[in-house]
PDB file of C-alpha atoms and ligand atoms in Angstrom:
ATOM      1  CA  MET I   1     139.420-110.290 -96.990  1.00  0.00           C
ATOM      2  CA  SER I   2     140.644-113.790 -96.192  1.00  0.00           C
ATOM      3  CA  THR I   3     141.355-115.960 -99.197  1.00  0.00           C
ATOM      4  CA  VAL I   4     141.446-119.194 -97.211  1.00  0.00           C
ATOM      5  CA  GLY I   5     137.853-120.060 -98.015  1.00  0.00           C
ATOM      6  CA  ARG I   6     138.560-119.970-101.719  1.00  0.00           C
ATOM      7  CA  HIS I   7     140.710-123.056-101.493  1.00  0.00           C
ATOM      8  CA  GLU I   8     139.160-126.463-101.103  1.00  0.00           C
ATOM      9  CA  VAL I   9     142.316-127.671 -99.361  1.00  0.00           C
ATOM     10  CA  ALA I  10     145.228-125.640 -97.969  1.00  0.00           C
ATOM     11  CA  PHE I  11     148.413-126.840 -96.231  1.00  0.00           C
ATOM     12  CA  ARG I  12     150.470-124.148 -94.511  1.00  0.00           C
ATOM     13  CA  GLY I  13     153.855-125.140 -93.110  1.00  0.00           C
ATOM     14  CA  VAL I  14     152.646-128.640 -92.336  1.00  0.00           C
ATOM     15  CA  THR I  15     154.996-131.001 -90.547  1.00  0.00           C
ATOM     16  CA  LYS I  16     153.920-134.453 -89.469  1.00  0.00           C
ATOM     17  CA  ARG I  17     155.830-136.826 -87.262  1.00  0.00           C
ATOM     18  CA  TYR I  18     154.612-139.988 -85.619  1.00  0.00           C
ATOM     19  CA  GLY I  19     155.956-140.068 -82.058  1.00  0.00           C
ATOM     20  CA  GLU I  20     159.596-139.132 -81.650  1.00  0.00           C
ATOM     21  CA  ARG I  21     160.713-140.298 -85.061  1.00  0.00           C
ATOM     22  CA  MET I  22     161.959-138.181 -87.921  1.00  0.00           C
ATOM     23  CA  ALA I  23     159.297-136.073 -89.625  1.00  0.00           C
ATOM     24  CA  VAL I  24     157.340-137.935 -92.299  1.00  0.00           C
ATOM     25  CA  LEU I  25     156.308-134.650 -93.931  1.00  0.00           C
ATOM     26  CA  ALA I  26     158.244-131.427 -93.351  1.00  0.00           C
ATOM     27  CA  ASP I  27     157.042-127.891 -93.974  1.00  0.00           C
ATOM     28  CA  VAL I  28     154.582-128.778 -96.710  1.00  0.00           C
ATOM     29  CA  ASP I  29     152.781-125.877 -98.403  1.00  0.00           C
ATOM     30  CA  PHE I  30     150.238-126.201-101.159  1.00  0.00           C
ATOM     31  CA  SER I  31     146.622-125.505-101.893  1.00  0.00           C
ATOM     32  CA  VAL I  32     144.052-127.097-104.123  1.00  0.00           C
ATOM     33  CA  SER I  33     141.308-125.108-105.838  1.00  0.00           C
ATOM     34  CA  LYS I  34     137.810-126.265-106.605  1.00  0.00           C
ATOM     35  CA  GLY I  35     137.668-128.677-109.528  1.00  0.00           C
ATOM     36  CA  GLU I  36     141.368-129.516-109.653  1.00  0.00           C
ATOM     37  CA  PHE I  37     142.405-133.145-110.106  1.00  0.00           C
ATOM     38  CA  VAL I  38     145.692-133.401-108.232  1.00  0.00           C
ATOM     39  CA  SER I  39     147.764-136.583-108.258  1.00  0.00           C
ATOM     40  CA  VAL I  40     150.378-137.172-105.595  1.00  0.00           C
ATOM     41  CA  ILE I  41     153.241-139.398-106.630  1.00  0.00           C
ATOM     42  CA  GLY I  42     156.537-140.309-104.999  1.00  0.00           C
ATOM     43  CA  PRO I  43     158.616-143.186-103.629  1.00  0.00           C
ATOM     44  CA  SER I  44     157.097-145.625-101.161  1.00  0.00           C
ATOM     45  CA  GLY I  45     157.133-144.278 -97.586  1.00  0.00           C
ATOM     46  CA  CYS I  46     157.448-140.599 -98.583  1.00  0.00           C
ATOM     47  CA  GLY I  47     154.195-139.642 -96.866  1.00  0.00           C
ATOM     48  CA  LYS I  48     151.521-139.816 -99.572  1.00  0.00           C
ATOM     49  CA  SER I  49     148.954-141.667 -97.462  1.00  0.00           C
ATOM     50  CA  THR I  50     149.799-139.453 -94.503  1.00  0.00           C
ATOM     51  CA  LEU I  51     148.986-136.413 -96.626  1.00  0.00           C
ATOM     52  CA  LEU I  52     145.502-137.796 -97.363  1.00  0.00           C
ATOM     53  CA  LYS I  53     144.975-138.671 -93.699  1.00  0.00           C
ATOM     54  CA  LEU I  54     145.768-135.072 -92.785  1.00  0.00           C
ATOM     55  CA  VAL I  55     143.181-133.796 -95.289  1.00  0.00           C
ATOM     56  CA  SER I  56     140.537-136.163 -93.918  1.00  0.00           C
ATOM     57  CA  GLY I  57     141.318-135.270 -90.298  1.00  0.00           C
ATOM     58  CA  LEU I  58     142.154-138.908 -89.460  1.00  0.00           C
ATOM     59  CA  THR I  59     145.423-137.620 -88.007  1.00  0.00           C
ATOM     60  CA  PRO I  60     146.422-134.070 -86.932  1.00  0.00           C
ATOM     61  CA  PRO I  61     149.523-132.169 -88.135  1.00  0.00           C
ATOM     62  CA  SER I  62     152.431-131.881 -85.662  1.00  0.00           C
ATOM     63  CA  ALA I  63     152.987-128.284 -86.799  1.00  0.00           C
ATOM     64  CA  GLY I  64     151.323-125.943 -89.281  1.00  0.00           C
ATOM     65  CA  THR I  65     147.706-125.929 -90.392  1.00  0.00           C
ATOM     66  CA  VAL I  66     145.513-127.959 -92.693  1.00  0.00           C
ATOM     67  CA  ALA I  67     142.304-126.283 -93.833  1.00  0.00           C
ATOM     68  CA  VAL I  68     139.496-127.897 -95.794  1.00  0.00           C
ATOM     69  CA  ASP I  69     136.944-125.454 -97.193  1.00  0.00           C
ATOM     70  CA  GLY I  70     138.462-122.871 -94.831  1.00  0.00           C
ATOM     71  CA  SER I  71     137.809-124.990 -91.701  1.00  0.00           C
ATOM     72  CA  GLU I  72     139.504-127.651 -89.646  1.00  0.00           C
ATOM     73  CA  PRO I  73     139.397-131.012 -91.453  1.00  0.00           C
ATOM     74  CA  ALA I  74     137.157-132.530 -88.775  1.00  0.00           C
ATOM     75  CA  ALA I  75     134.541-129.823 -89.398  1.00  0.00           C
ATOM     76  CA  ALA I  76     134.580-130.522 -93.142  1.00  0.00           C
ATOM     77  CA  ARG I  77     134.075-134.283 -93.015  1.00  0.00           C
ATOM     78  CA  GLY I  78     130.626-134.031 -94.563  1.00  0.00           C
ATOM     79  CA  ILE I  79     132.050-132.764 -97.862  1.00  0.00           C
ATOM     80  CA  VAL I  80     134.935-135.258 -98.113  1.00  0.00           C
ATOM     81  CA  SER I  81     134.919-138.903 -99.201  1.00  0.00           C
ATOM     82  CA  TYR I  82     137.910-141.184 -98.833  1.00  0.00           C
ATOM     83  CA  ILE I  83     138.539-144.199-101.053  1.00  0.00           C
ATOM     84  CA  PHE I  84     141.126-146.543 -99.582  1.00  0.00           C
ATOM     85  CA  GLN I  85     143.381-148.845-101.548  1.00  0.00           C
ATOM     86  CA  ASP I  86     141.516-151.855-100.198  1.00  0.00           C
ATOM     87  CA  PRO I  87     137.778-151.494-100.916  1.00  0.00           C
ATOM     88  CA  THR I  88     136.841-152.818 -97.399  1.00  0.00           C
ATOM     89  CA  LEU I  89     133.259-153.734 -98.281  1.00  0.00           C
ATOM     90  CA  LEU I  90     131.085-155.327 -95.621  1.00  0.00           C
ATOM     91  CA  PRO I  91     130.904-159.007 -96.620  1.00  0.00           C
ATOM     92  CA  TRP I  92     127.445-159.616 -95.148  1.00  0.00           C
ATOM     93  CA  ARG I  93     125.872-156.748 -97.072  1.00  0.00           C
ATOM     94  CA  THR I  94     124.885-156.834-100.738  1.00  0.00           C
ATOM     95  CA  VAL I  95     126.348-154.367-103.241  1.00  0.00           C
ATOM     96  CA  GLN I  96     123.268-152.199-102.847  1.00  0.00           C
ATOM     97  CA  GLN I  97     123.420-152.327 -99.036  1.00  0.00           C
ATOM     98  CA  ASN I  98     127.123-151.495 -99.014  1.00  0.00           C
ATOM     99  CA  VAL I  99     126.567-148.415-101.148  1.00  0.00           C
ATOM    100  CA  ALA I 100     123.526-147.359 -99.077  1.00  0.00           C
ATOM    101  CA  LEU I 101     125.311-147.529 -95.726  1.00  0.00           C
ATOM    102  CA  GLY I 102     126.485-143.902 -95.582  1.00  0.00           C
ATOM    103  CA  LEU I 103     123.051-142.626 -96.559  1.00  0.00           C
ATOM    104  CA  GLU I 104     121.460-144.754 -93.825  1.00  0.00           C
ATOM    105  CA  LEU I 105     123.824-143.176 -91.297  1.00  0.00           C
ATOM    106  CA  GLU I 106     122.896-139.725 -92.638  1.00  0.00           C
ATOM    107  CA  GLY I 107     119.238-140.582 -92.018  1.00  0.00           C
ATOM    108  CA  ILE I 108     118.183-140.253 -95.670  1.00  0.00           C
ATOM    109  CA  SER I 109     114.724-141.741 -96.273  1.00  0.00           C
ATOM    110  CA  ARG I 110     114.458-145.218 -97.713  1.00  0.00           C
ATOM    111  CA  SER I 111     112.957-144.152-101.029  1.00  0.00           C
ATOM    112  CA  ASP I 112     115.559-141.401-101.606  1.00  0.00           C
ATOM    113  CA  ARG I 113     118.264-143.827-100.625  1.00  0.00           C
ATOM    114  CA  GLU I 114     117.135-146.501-103.044  1.00  0.00           C
ATOM    115  CA  GLN I 115     116.876-144.039-105.879  1.00  0.00           C
ATOM    116  CA  ARG I 116     120.318-142.538-105.295  1.00  0.00           C
ATOM    117  CA  VAL I 117     121.997-145.919-104.840  1.00  0.00           C
ATOM    118  CA  GLN I 118     120.338-147.301-107.953  1.00  0.00           C
ATOM    119  CA  SER I 119     121.381-144.406-110.163  1.00  0.00           C
ATOM    120  CA  MET I 120     124.942-144.449-108.807  1.00  0.00           C
ATOM    121  CA  LEU I 121     125.266-148.198-109.426  1.00  0.00           C
ATOM    122  CA  THR I 122     123.990-147.691-112.959  1.00  0.00           C
ATOM    123  CA  LEU I 123     126.557-144.940-113.483  1.00  0.00           C
ATOM    124  CA  VAL I 124     129.456-147.213-112.468  1.00  0.00           C
ATOM    125  CA  GLY I 125     128.076-150.081-114.554  1.00  0.00           C
ATOM    126  CA  LEU I 126     126.958-152.351-111.716  1.00  0.00           C
ATOM    127  CA  SER I 127     123.195-152.348-112.185  1.00  0.00           C
ATOM    128  CA  ASP I 128     123.226-156.103-112.875  1.00  0.00           C
ATOM    129  CA  VAL I 129     124.854-157.067-109.578  1.00  0.00           C
ATOM    130  CA  VAL I 130     123.002-154.942-107.002  1.00  0.00           C
ATOM    131  CA  GLN I 131     121.954-158.042-105.031  1.00  0.00           C
ATOM    132  CA  ALA I 132     125.375-159.759-105.197  1.00  0.00           C
ATOM    133  CA  PHE I 133     127.680-160.075-102.201  1.00  0.00           C
ATOM    134  CA  PRO I 134     131.283-158.790-102.281  1.00  0.00           C
ATOM    135  CA  ARG I 135     132.775-162.301-102.462  1.00  0.00           C
ATOM    136  CA  GLN I 136     130.995-162.822-105.787  1.00  0.00           C
ATOM    137  CA  LEU I 137     132.673-159.808-107.421  1.00  0.00           C
ATOM    138  CA  SER I 138     135.966-159.334-109.284  1.00  0.00           C
ATOM    139  CA  GLY I 139     138.565-156.881-107.973  1.00  0.00           C
ATOM    140  CA  GLY I 140     137.529-154.261-110.536  1.00  0.00           C
ATOM    141  CA  MET I 141     133.864-154.588-109.563  1.00  0.00           C
ATOM    142  CA  LYS I 142     134.660-154.262-105.854  1.00  0.00           C
ATOM    143  CA  MET I 143     136.578-151.101-106.573  1.00  0.00           C
ATOM    144  CA  ARG I 144     133.599-149.739-108.506  1.00  0.00           C
ATOM    145  CA  VAL I 145     131.335-150.496-105.533  1.00  0.00           C
ATOM    146  CA  SER I 146     133.774-148.614-103.366  1.00  0.00           C
ATOM    147  CA  ILE I 147     133.710-145.643-105.752  1.00  0.00           C
ATOM    148  CA  ALA I 148     129.902-145.724-105.865  1.00  0.00           C
ATOM    149  CA  ARG I 149     129.817-145.793-102.056  1.00  0.00           C
ATOM    150  CA  ALA I 150     132.043-142.719-101.916  1.00  0.00           C
ATOM    151  CA  LEU I 151     130.169-140.779-104.599  1.00  0.00           C
ATOM    152  CA  VAL I 152     126.622-141.511-103.476  1.00  0.00           C
ATOM    153  CA  SER I 153     127.026-139.104-100.568  1.00  0.00           C
ATOM    154  CA  ARG I 154     127.806-136.344-103.149  1.00  0.00           C
ATOM    155  CA  PRO I 155     131.177-135.249-101.786  1.00  0.00           C
ATOM    156  CA  ARG I 156     132.829-132.055-102.960  1.00  0.00           C
ATOM    157  CA  ILE I 157     136.275-133.468-102.326  1.00  0.00           C
ATOM    158  CA  LEU I 158     137.352-136.993-103.141  1.00  0.00           C
ATOM    159  CA  LEU I 159     140.492-138.524-101.647  1.00  0.00           C
ATOM    160  CA  MET I 160     141.735-141.671-103.385  1.00  0.00           C
ATOM    161  CA  ASP I 161     144.677-143.712-102.112  1.00  0.00           C
ATOM    162  CA  GLU I 162     146.097-145.913-104.889  1.00  0.00           C
ATOM    163  CA  PRO I 163     142.607-147.170-105.671  1.00  0.00           C
ATOM    164  CA  PHE I 164     143.577-149.074-108.809  1.00  0.00           C
ATOM    165  CA  ALA I 165     147.002-150.375-107.750  1.00  0.00           C
ATOM    166  CA  ALA I 166     145.875-153.987-107.340  1.00  0.00           C
ATOM    167  CA  LEU I 167     144.154-154.208-110.710  1.00  0.00           C
ATOM    168  CA  ASP I 168     145.484-155.387-114.058  1.00  0.00           C
ATOM    169  CA  GLU I 169     146.395-152.710-116.581  1.00  0.00           C
ATOM    170  CA  MET I 170     143.330-153.079-118.791  1.00  0.00           C
ATOM    171  CA  THR I 171     140.928-152.814-115.873  1.00  0.00           C
ATOM    172  CA  ARG I 172     142.872-149.876-114.527  1.00  0.00           C
ATOM    173  CA  ASP I 173     142.727-148.052-117.861  1.00  0.00           C
ATOM    174  CA  ARG I 174     138.998-148.642-118.088  1.00  0.00           C
ATOM    175  CA  LEU I 175     138.365-147.419-114.541  1.00  0.00           C
ATOM    176  CA  ASN I 176     140.548-144.353-115.185  1.00  0.00           C
ATOM    177  CA  GLU I 177     138.354-143.468-118.142  1.00  0.00           C
ATOM    178  CA  GLU I 178     135.207-144.181-116.137  1.00  0.00           C
ATOM    179  CA  LEU I 179     136.431-141.999-113.285  1.00  0.00           C
ATOM    180  CA  LEU I 180     136.923-139.042-115.634  1.00  0.00           C
ATOM    181  CA  ARG I 181     133.518-139.626-117.185  1.00  0.00           C
ATOM    182  CA  LEU I 182     131.872-139.617-113.736  1.00  0.00           C
ATOM    183  CA  ARG I 183     133.745-136.482-112.867  1.00  0.00           C
ATOM    184  CA  GLU I 184     132.284-134.687-115.886  1.00  0.00           C
ATOM    185  CA  GLU I 185     128.940-135.009-114.116  1.00  0.00           C
ATOM    186  CA  GLY I 186     130.097-134.325-110.581  1.00  0.00           C
ATOM    187  CA  GLN I 187     133.004-131.888-110.975  1.00  0.00           C
ATOM    188  CA  TRP I 188     134.410-132.816-107.577  1.00  0.00           C
ATOM    189  CA  THR I 189     137.888-131.845-106.494  1.00  0.00           C
ATOM    190  CA  VAL I 190     140.190-134.872-106.338  1.00  0.00           C
ATOM    191  CA  ILE I 191     143.441-135.696-104.557  1.00  0.00           C
ATOM    192  CA  PHE I 192     144.652-138.992-105.975  1.00  0.00           C
ATOM    193  CA  VAL I 193     147.645-140.963-104.715  1.00  0.00           C
ATOM    194  CA  THR I 194     149.309-143.288-107.197  1.00  0.00           C
ATOM    195  CA  HIS I 195     152.587-144.994-108.058  1.00  0.00           C
ATOM    196  CA  ALA I 196     151.850-144.990-111.774  1.00  0.00           C
ATOM    197  CA  VAL I 197     153.050-142.049-113.847  1.00  0.00           C
ATOM    198  CA  THR I 198     150.862-142.865-116.858  1.00  0.00           C
ATOM    199  CA  GLU I 199     147.758-142.950-114.686  1.00  0.00           C
ATOM    200  CA  ALA I 200     148.711-139.689-112.947  1.00  0.00           C
ATOM    201  CA  VAL I 201     149.237-137.850-116.225  1.00  0.00           C
ATOM    202  CA  PHE I 202     146.118-139.248-117.869  1.00  0.00           C
ATOM    203  CA  LEU I 203     143.863-138.249-114.978  1.00  0.00           C
ATOM    204  CA  SER I 204     145.309-135.084-113.522  1.00  0.00           C
ATOM    205  CA  SER I 205     145.233-131.379-114.061  1.00  0.00           C
ATOM    206  CA  ARG I 206     148.211-131.166-111.749  1.00  0.00           C
ATOM    207  CA  ILE I 207     150.812-133.533-110.256  1.00  0.00           C
ATOM    208  CA  LEU I 208     152.680-133.119-106.981  1.00  0.00           C
ATOM    209  CA  ILE I 209     155.877-135.149-106.829  1.00  0.00           C
ATOM    210  CA  LEU I 210     156.988-135.824-103.263  1.00  0.00           C
ATOM    211  CA  ALA I 211     160.622-136.329-102.316  1.00  0.00           C
ATOM    212  CA  PRO I 212     161.400-138.611 -99.357  1.00  0.00           C
ATOM    213  CA  HIS I 213     163.186-138.268 -95.963  1.00  0.00           C
ATOM    214  CA  PRO I 214     161.408-136.120 -95.008  1.00  0.00           C
ATOM    215  CA  GLY I 215     158.449-135.969 -97.375  1.00  0.00           C
ATOM    216  CA  ARG I 216     158.168-132.629 -99.151  1.00  0.00           C
ATOM    217  CA  ILE I 217     156.910-131.303-102.462  1.00  0.00           C
ATOM    218  CA  ALA I 218     159.761-131.469-104.952  1.00  0.00           C
ATOM    219  CA  HIS I 219     157.759-130.642-108.095  1.00  0.00           C
ATOM    220  CA  ASP I 220     154.358-129.107-108.732  1.00  0.00           C
ATOM    221  CA  ILE I 221     153.524-129.778-112.381  1.00  0.00           C
ATOM    222  CA  GLN I 222     150.499-128.557-114.340  1.00  0.00           C
ATOM    223  CA  VAL I 223     149.211-131.074-116.891  1.00  0.00           C
ATOM    224  CA  ASP I 224     147.907-128.712-119.537  1.00  0.00           C
ATOM    225  CA  LEU I 225     145.905-131.204-121.573  1.00  0.00           C
ATOM    226  CA  PRO I 226     142.224-130.413-122.136  1.00  0.00           C
ATOM    227  CA  TYR I 227     139.353-132.481-120.715  1.00  0.00           C
ATOM    228  CA  PRO I 228     137.447-134.547-121.584  1.00  0.00           C
ATOM    229  CA  ARG I 229     140.209-137.111-121.877  1.00  0.00           C
ATOM    230  CA  ASN I 230     139.303-140.587-123.029  1.00  0.00           C
ATOM    231  CA  ALA I 231     140.693-143.682-124.699  1.00  0.00           C
ATOM    232  CA  ALA I 232     141.646-141.540-127.717  1.00  0.00           C
ATOM    233  CA  THR I 233     143.854-139.354-125.527  1.00  0.00           C
ATOM    234  CA  ARG I 234     146.008-142.400-124.800  1.00  0.00           C
ATOM    235  CA  GLY I 235     148.912-142.779-127.110  1.00  0.00           C
ATOM    236  CA  SER I 236     148.732-139.135-128.196  1.00  0.00           C
ATOM    237  CA  ALA I 237     152.119-137.476-128.595  1.00  0.00           C
ATOM    238  CA  ALA I 238     151.108-134.740-126.139  1.00  0.00           C
ATOM    239  CA  LEU I 239     150.326-137.302-123.430  1.00  0.00           C
ATOM    240  CA  GLU I 240     153.536-139.260-124.053  1.00  0.00           C
ATOM    241  CA  GLU I 241     155.567-136.081-123.832  1.00  0.00           C
ATOM    242  CA  ARG I 242     154.165-135.231-120.411  1.00  0.00           C
ATOM    243  CA  ILE I 243     154.602-138.809-119.190  1.00  0.00           C
ATOM    244  CA  ALA I 244     158.274-138.585-120.144  1.00  0.00           C
ATOM    245  CA  ALA I 245     158.683-135.265-118.300  1.00  0.00           C
ATOM    246  CA  VAL I 246     157.016-136.533-115.109  1.00  0.00           C
ATOM    247  CA  SER I 247     158.979-139.820-115.224  1.00  0.00           C
ATOM    248  CA  LYS I 248     162.197-137.864-115.429  1.00  0.00           C
ATOM    249  CA  ALA I 249     161.274-135.649-112.469  1.00  0.00           C
ATOM    250  CA  LEU I 250     160.259-138.732-110.470  1.00  0.00           C
ATOM    251  CA  ARG I 251     163.544-140.504-111.211  1.00  0.00           C
ATOM    252  CA  GLY I 252     165.272-137.406-109.854  1.00  0.00           C
ATOM    253  CA  VAL I 253     163.548-137.663-106.469  1.00  0.00           C
ATOM    254  CA  GLN I 254     163.892-141.458-106.290  1.00  0.00           C
ATOM    255  CA  SER I 255     167.649-141.086-106.336  1.00  0.00           C
ATOM    256  CA  LEU I 256     167.603-138.693-103.348  1.00  0.00           C
TER     257      LEU I 256
HETATM  258  P1  ADP D 301     153.376-143.638 -98.489  1.00  0.00           P
HETATM  259  O1  ADP D 301     151.902-143.656 -98.547  1.00  0.00           O
HETATM  260  O2  ADP D 301     154.007-142.563 -99.322  1.00  0.00           O
HETATM  261  O3  ADP D 301     153.991-144.955 -98.817  1.00  0.00           O
HETATM  262  P2  ADP D 301     152.956-143.248 -95.635  1.00  0.00           P
HETATM  263  O4  ADP D 301     152.342-141.914 -95.485  1.00  0.00           O
HETATM  264  O5  ADP D 301     152.070-144.424 -95.519  1.00  0.00           O
HETATM  265  O6  ADP D 301     153.814-143.287 -96.995  1.00  0.00           O
HETATM  266  O7  ADP D 301     154.100-143.438 -94.549  1.00  0.00           O
HETATM  267  C1  ADP D 301     155.193-142.542 -94.456  1.00  0.00           C
HETATM  268  C2  ADP D 301     156.081-142.983 -93.290  1.00  0.00           C
HETATM  269  O8  ADP D 301     155.366-142.832 -92.076  1.00  0.00           O
HETATM  270  C3  ADP D 301     156.510-144.429 -93.371  1.00  0.00           C
HETATM  271  O9  ADP D 301     157.835-144.500 -92.925  1.00  0.00           O
HETATM  272  C4  ADP D 301     155.589-145.129 -92.413  1.00  0.00           C
HETATM  273  O10 ADP D 301     156.216-146.241 -91.837  1.00  0.00           O
HETATM  274  C5  ADP D 301     155.338-144.057 -91.357  1.00  0.00           C
HETATM  275  N1  ADP D 301     153.992-144.175 -90.751  1.00  0.00           N
HETATM  276  C6  ADP D 301     152.818-144.108 -91.415  1.00  0.00           C
HETATM  277  N2  ADP D 301     151.775-144.228 -90.569  1.00  0.00           N
HETATM  278  C7  ADP D 301     152.315-144.370 -89.327  1.00  0.00           C
HETATM  279  C8  ADP D 301     151.767-144.533 -88.016  1.00  0.00           C
HETATM  280  N3  ADP D 301     150.441-144.556 -87.799  1.00  0.00           N
HETATM  281  N4  ADP D 301     152.640-144.640 -86.971  1.00  0.00           N
HETATM  282  C9  ADP D 301     153.976-144.606 -87.182  1.00  0.00           C
HETATM  283  N5  ADP D 301     154.545-144.453 -88.392  1.00  0.00           N
HETATM  284  C10 ADP D 301     153.747-144.342 -89.462  1.00  0.00           C
HETATM  285 MG1   MG D 302     150.525-145.129 -99.022  1.00  0.00          MG
END
């Protein structure tokens, strides 16, 4: 029996090059099981965003195969949501209309749409600003709209590309905690790209450290801390210990 379908995401011998240039990713092999929260961390330019684009089917591999739920990425688009670093909200639409857009395209009825959008906006703490326009929101609020927009379509797999990089540390910490709280309800599988070791360790069940030139997986680290994790988890000796271990591994690949 094939085991491919048991993985949410599987890379087999994946190489990616853009044009004639040196490979961005070379011979990458890994798989992600349902419910894992995998962070991808590594030096700038080592292929982290490219890895997410391959999962979403936005770009094809040059060699090897990428499977999502046992199929080609393009066939699995309905179960994947992608959160970009820049929230890219439509400025002429209200918060509510931005979040509803995907459901409109899916042809979901107006009453179902309104109910789902409303409950998602309540969940991310934006029920007071449903009629506001993006320009009236702070960076943290825009990011929450973007998260609500991704989650309202009930994805099984969530791809997040440095979603909190532009935010101050306090807002980032709060959104990290909120993200884990939301995930308790949804239990989606997550692949999360970040530069920040503390964030990666706090959120993840597993961390892939990429080495550059060409991008490849240098370390595959399990973060064996129980969920739920919350503000109290921060500052715990167990968390600090794992942050130190991941920082050390990352320094090793940065010097390559
Ligand atoms: P990261 O997200 O880790 O910073 P990226 O995946 O964005 O890295 O990029 C990896 C490398 O691939 C970089 O050298 C980048 O310039 C190059 N690259 C990314 N996208 C393209 C593209 N569409 N065309 C050509 N080169 C690209
Ligand atoms: Mg990137």
